[in-house]
XYZ file of C-alpha atoms in Angstrom:
372
model
C 253.624 279.717 137.789
C 256.373 281.715 139.400
C 256.457 285.413 138.465
C 259.635 286.841 137.076
C 260.249 289.810 139.312
C 262.846 291.309 137.016
C 260.763 291.126 133.875
C 259.488 294.679 134.210
C 262.669 296.170 135.702
C 264.664 298.474 133.386
C 268.115 297.172 132.425
C 269.762 300.258 133.944
C 268.328 299.325 137.342
C 269.492 295.745 137.283
C 272.442 294.641 139.362
C 275.776 294.880 137.526
C 279.020 293.253 138.619
C 281.234 296.197 139.703
C 284.463 294.384 138.796
C 283.238 293.573 135.310
C 282.053 297.141 134.786
C 285.388 298.559 135.928
C 287.277 296.199 133.663
C 285.077 297.100 130.726
C 285.531 300.801 131.408
C 289.307 300.451 131.698
C 289.434 298.490 128.473
C 287.445 301.174 126.671
C 289.754 303.888 127.980
C 292.750 301.882 126.809
C 291.248 301.483 123.337
C 290.618 305.222 123.053
C 294.120 306.102 124.250
C 295.536 303.516 121.872
C 293.536 304.636 118.868
C 293.741 308.406 119.258
C 297.321 308.699 120.520
C 299.411 311.075 118.398
C 302.419 308.785 118.793
C 302.689 305.507 116.938
C 301.688 302.647 119.254
C 302.447 299.030 118.370
C 301.867 295.808 120.303
C 304.306 292.941 119.733
C 303.684 289.309 120.609
C 306.837 288.141 122.380
C 306.484 284.518 121.322
C 305.926 285.030 117.603
C 307.733 288.397 117.480
C 305.029 289.831 115.269
C 302.761 292.838 115.492
C 299.347 292.014 116.918
C 297.966 295.541 117.054
C 298.888 298.978 115.711
C 297.168 302.339 115.913
C 296.457 304.739 113.014
C 299.432 306.937 113.967
C 301.756 303.971 113.405
C 300.349 303.515 109.914
C 300.797 307.220 109.171
C 304.353 307.272 110.534
C 305.613 304.244 108.626
C 303.448 304.484 105.514
C 301.939 300.990 105.805
C 298.309 299.980 106.068
C 297.121 298.301 109.265
C 296.801 294.987 107.440
C 300.366 295.216 106.148
C 301.819 295.945 109.582
C 299.908 293.088 111.204
C 301.593 290.714 108.767
C 305.070 292.036 109.581
C 307.689 291.636 112.290
C 309.665 294.323 114.169
C 312.819 293.437 112.249
C 311.035 294.477 109.049
C 310.937 298.114 110.157
C 314.206 298.348 112.088
C 316.474 295.525 110.865
C 319.748 297.102 112.001
C 318.642 297.724 115.588
C 316.499 294.693 116.334
C 319.133 292.815 118.356
C 319.967 295.851 120.471
C 316.307 296.597 121.195
C 315.645 292.943 122.029
C 318.523 292.926 124.526
C 317.307 296.163 126.107
C 313.823 294.740 126.490
C 315.084 291.530 128.063
C 317.388 293.421 130.413
C 315.204 296.305 131.540
C 311.670 295.030 131.107
C 311.760 291.290 131.650
C 314.484 291.217 134.306
C 314.199 294.578 136.065
C 310.507 295.153 135.527
C 310.978 298.672 134.185
C 310.274 300.269 130.844
C 312.932 301.522 128.452
C 313.459 304.447 126.079
C 316.001 304.683 123.279
C 316.618 306.117 119.832
C 315.773 303.877 116.914
C 316.085 304.115 113.136
C 312.958 302.806 111.391
C 312.455 302.031 107.737
C 309.309 303.432 106.158
C 307.391 301.746 103.366
C 309.299 303.967 100.899
C 312.641 302.770 102.266
C 313.373 306.054 104.031
C 315.388 305.909 107.259
C 313.347 307.662 109.939
C 314.919 308.600 113.299
C 312.501 307.807 116.125
C 312.406 307.519 119.884
C 311.018 304.223 121.163
C 309.497 303.679 124.593
C 308.642 300.103 125.514
C 306.950 298.272 128.362
C 305.736 294.740 129.058
C 302.086 293.720 128.767
C 300.357 290.879 130.592
C 297.775 290.218 127.923
C 296.273 287.268 129.811
C 295.898 289.273 133.003
C 296.949 286.346 135.160
C 300.047 287.998 136.626
C 302.450 285.583 134.959
C 305.363 286.482 132.703
C 304.560 289.155 130.097
C 303.420 287.839 126.764
C 303.454 291.100 124.814
C 305.356 294.352 124.552
C 303.769 297.712 123.868
C 306.028 300.152 122.040
C 305.480 303.836 121.322
C 307.379 305.470 118.467
C 307.871 309.203 118.090
C 309.359 310.947 115.059
C 312.466 312.837 116.238
C 313.666 314.052 112.835
C 313.542 317.682 113.987
C 315.478 316.849 117.141
C 318.155 314.995 115.177
C 318.438 317.855 112.696
C 318.734 320.354 115.544
C 321.462 318.224 117.119
C 323.304 318.095 113.797
C 323.063 321.868 113.431
C 324.426 322.352 116.947
C 327.363 320.064 116.225
C 328.013 321.928 112.990
C 327.769 325.240 114.826
C 330.335 324.100 117.397
C 332.669 323.062 114.593
C 332.187 326.416 112.889
C 332.859 328.255 116.138
C 336.098 326.326 116.545
C 337.097 327.352 113.049
C 336.025 330.908 113.694
C 338.252 331.027 116.783
C 341.095 329.782 114.601
C 340.434 332.569 112.099
C 340.551 335.204 114.836
C 343.738 333.772 116.333
C 345.468 333.391 112.987
C 344.605 336.783 111.520
C 345.545 338.699 114.663
C 349.070 337.319 114.503
C 350.064 339.535 111.568
C 349.355 342.929 113.195
C 350.798 341.606 116.462
C 354.056 340.666 114.746
C 354.155 344.113 113.123
C 353.741 345.768 116.524
C 356.473 343.646 118.096
C 358.870 344.329 115.232
C 358.402 348.082 115.315
C 358.608 348.203 119.115
C 362.038 346.593 118.854
C 363.151 349.074 116.187
C 361.716 352.019 118.098
C 363.728 351.039 121.141
C 366.871 350.952 119.040
C 366.592 354.258 117.180
C 363.501 356.082 118.484
C 362.275 356.848 114.951
C 358.658 358.150 115.273
C 357.706 356.351 112.058
C 357.756 353.118 114.018
C 355.130 354.471 116.385
C 352.920 355.309 113.411
C 353.206 351.718 112.189
C 352.439 350.419 115.676
C 349.378 352.633 115.910
C 348.154 351.521 112.472
C 348.534 347.852 113.413
C 346.767 348.395 116.737
C 343.912 350.180 114.957
C 343.680 347.288 112.522
C 343.436 344.809 115.412
C 340.780 346.887 117.138
C 338.787 347.091 113.906
C 339.093 343.345 113.333
C 337.960 342.485 116.855
C 334.949 344.810 116.629
C 333.915 343.365 113.280
C 334.415 339.773 114.370
C 332.379 340.351 117.524
C 329.575 341.794 115.424
C 329.770 338.893 112.982
C 329.496 336.310 115.765
C 326.397 338.052 117.061
C 324.839 338.216 113.605
C 325.864 334.667 112.775
C 327.655 335.405 109.501
C 331.267 335.137 108.393
C 330.572 337.676 105.661
C 329.066 341.042 106.522
C 327.894 343.885 104.283
C 329.121 343.595 100.703
C 329.979 346.510 98.444
C 331.671 347.096 95.089
C 335.439 347.047 95.704
C 338.249 347.935 93.308
C 340.692 345.049 93.471
C 343.918 346.933 92.662
C 343.920 349.571 95.451
C 342.754 347.037 98.029
C 345.467 344.548 97.015
C 348.142 347.247 97.336
C 346.851 348.228 100.787
C 346.883 344.606 101.921
C 350.436 344.252 100.650
C 351.556 347.296 102.635
C 349.736 346.093 105.757
C 351.459 342.712 105.547
C 354.941 344.333 105.306
C 356.357 341.687 102.995
C 359.270 343.713 101.595
C 361.501 343.077 99.712
C 359.121 340.773 97.846
C 357.434 342.206 94.760
C 353.750 342.723 93.979
C 352.502 343.077 90.395
C 348.836 343.823 89.659
C 347.322 343.112 86.260
C 343.687 343.775 87.079
C 341.464 346.824 87.325
C 338.257 344.911 87.970
C 335.653 345.589 90.644
C 334.465 342.850 93.009
C 331.255 342.630 95.035
C 332.462 341.500 98.451
C 332.861 342.167 102.156
C 335.925 344.447 102.158
C 337.423 343.160 105.400
C 336.962 339.502 104.536
C 338.475 340.108 101.073
C 341.350 341.875 102.854
C 341.904 338.731 104.954
C 341.682 336.462 101.914
C 344.351 338.423 100.039
C 346.539 338.767 103.139
C 346.575 335.028 103.688
C 347.414 334.351 100.037
C 350.220 336.940 100.077
C 351.664 335.585 103.323
C 351.453 332.034 101.974
C 353.511 333.086 98.931
C 356.061 334.826 101.165
C 356.311 331.877 103.565
C 356.891 329.294 100.854
C 358.555 331.439 98.165
C 360.993 333.459 100.223
C 361.996 337.125 100.118
C 362.713 337.096 96.386
C 359.244 335.895 95.404
C 357.077 337.929 93.035
C 353.313 337.890 93.552
C 350.880 338.742 90.768
C 347.185 339.589 91.009
C 345.176 339.519 87.811
C 341.855 338.865 86.124
C 340.929 335.416 84.847
C 341.009 335.681 81.069
C 339.043 332.537 80.219
C 335.717 332.950 78.454
C 333.954 330.610 80.877
C 335.262 332.256 84.060
C 334.615 335.495 85.886
C 337.085 336.110 88.671
C 340.670 336.837 89.623
C 343.860 335.011 90.484
C 346.801 335.364 92.859
C 349.996 333.617 91.769
C 353.673 333.583 92.637
C 356.925 332.403 91.089
C 358.043 330.408 94.111
C 358.661 326.692 94.386
C 354.994 325.739 93.957
C 352.844 323.071 95.579
C 353.364 319.408 94.621
C 350.508 318.007 92.555
C 349.727 315.336 95.147
C 349.176 318.018 97.810
C 347.025 320.429 95.819
C 343.825 318.606 96.758
C 344.481 319.000 100.488
C 345.929 322.515 100.852
C 342.561 323.966 101.908
C 341.980 321.439 104.674
C 342.082 322.695 108.254
C 345.424 321.907 109.852
C 347.217 321.075 106.599
C 350.718 322.558 106.573
C 354.033 321.802 104.885
C 356.192 323.684 107.409
C 357.109 322.705 110.955
C 355.986 326.051 112.381
C 352.842 326.436 110.249
C 349.328 326.447 111.688
C 347.527 324.977 108.688
C 344.864 327.690 108.980
C 345.856 330.261 106.330
C 344.571 328.585 103.176
C 341.664 326.998 105.065
C 340.575 330.516 106.033
C 340.900 331.590 102.395
C 338.609 328.743 101.316
C 336.137 329.535 104.108
C 335.897 333.202 103.089
C 335.533 332.293 99.409
C 332.771 329.798 100.169
C 330.915 332.315 102.335
C 330.851 334.699 99.353
C 329.616 331.961 97.042
C 332.936 331.805 95.196
C 334.935 328.776 94.076
C 338.675 328.655 94.706
C 341.101 326.235 93.065
C 344.876 325.812 93.102
C 347.135 324.921 90.181
C 350.657 325.501 88.894
C 351.547 329.034 87.831
C 353.125 329.661 84.440
C 356.308 330.851 86.139
C 356.551 327.617 88.081
C 355.035 328.711 91.367
C 351.506 328.435 92.716
C 348.353 329.966 91.274
C 345.083 330.385 93.179
C 342.039 331.065 91.015
C 338.906 332.551 92.560
C 335.825 332.233 90.370
C 333.038 334.604 91.332
C 329.431 333.441 91.462
C 326.751 335.430 89.674
C 324.282 334.284 92.344
C 325.017 336.852 95.034
C 322.373 335.387 97.295
C 324.916 332.736 98.231
C 327.288 335.364 99.564
C 325.406 335.970 102.793
C 327.811 334.394 105.239
C 325.783 331.218 105.547
C 328.919 329.122 105.913
C 329.351 330.197 109.539
C 325.781 329.884 110.813
C 326.506 330.751 114.421
């Protein structure tokens, strides 16, 4: 009887095929990477276009169980993008032999649209070097990235508007300076130099405040209790709208940023002057309705047509050939930043009436509308 020489040899000492061992080790590493990857990993059979393997992260990301996903197709989780992704795979992976990365909207089990980044590559599941039979795809949740991108786009839009505010509101003191320079040259009256100095000081103050606001990221700065009547009269004087008439029927106090409220009133006064002419009368008063707490600014000019009242606060909307379309948009922006609501309607005297309803929730008035 022939003796089996290997019968007493430990298994660890027996000869092992190096190629088989390497393949087994590589397969085990792949399984661990696949299973414990923080990104969702999914394997798609290219012939049946169905999922043949998914890792736990994929189940967590999409809200499905493993069994549910293995009974589904890629189009079930991204129906709107399936054709585009298929074309990218054919073009970049099958033809060029490279992987691809793109943004993709996936549908979760709850029907939520989830922004993801997909990275895909071909798999030769048979290992025979022929055409790929599978695709491995990695999905990463990019909700935070998309939100950040949206905030940046919104910030850019706000900055554009902010630049418009600066440009628009500096025009008034500049026009005052130019007008008084002309008069001073004609008669040398020192009062004109006082007006020029006041306007220049106002511009310097505005620029300093606006620079600070851009750094802090708020359209509205510190808010204090402000008496409406004296501020409205000061704004009227600063705007130099004579011989128009200002009537004030309010002694109320408003919690606001003084300089932004100054700009709001100035833009409303100038709007009345522009559209109502030199004979216009402007009134400032307190809203007398039981359900409202606020104030109004109205005039007895020609008014705003009813079909335009819904669009007067839009950026760029103007009814004059030389208008900028910024004045009332700035008014709405300042009101919103304070947490106020502004509406426009017909005045009793036939002109235009702007009603500003104050919010009792002062936490809204923190300048969040700029968010620089």
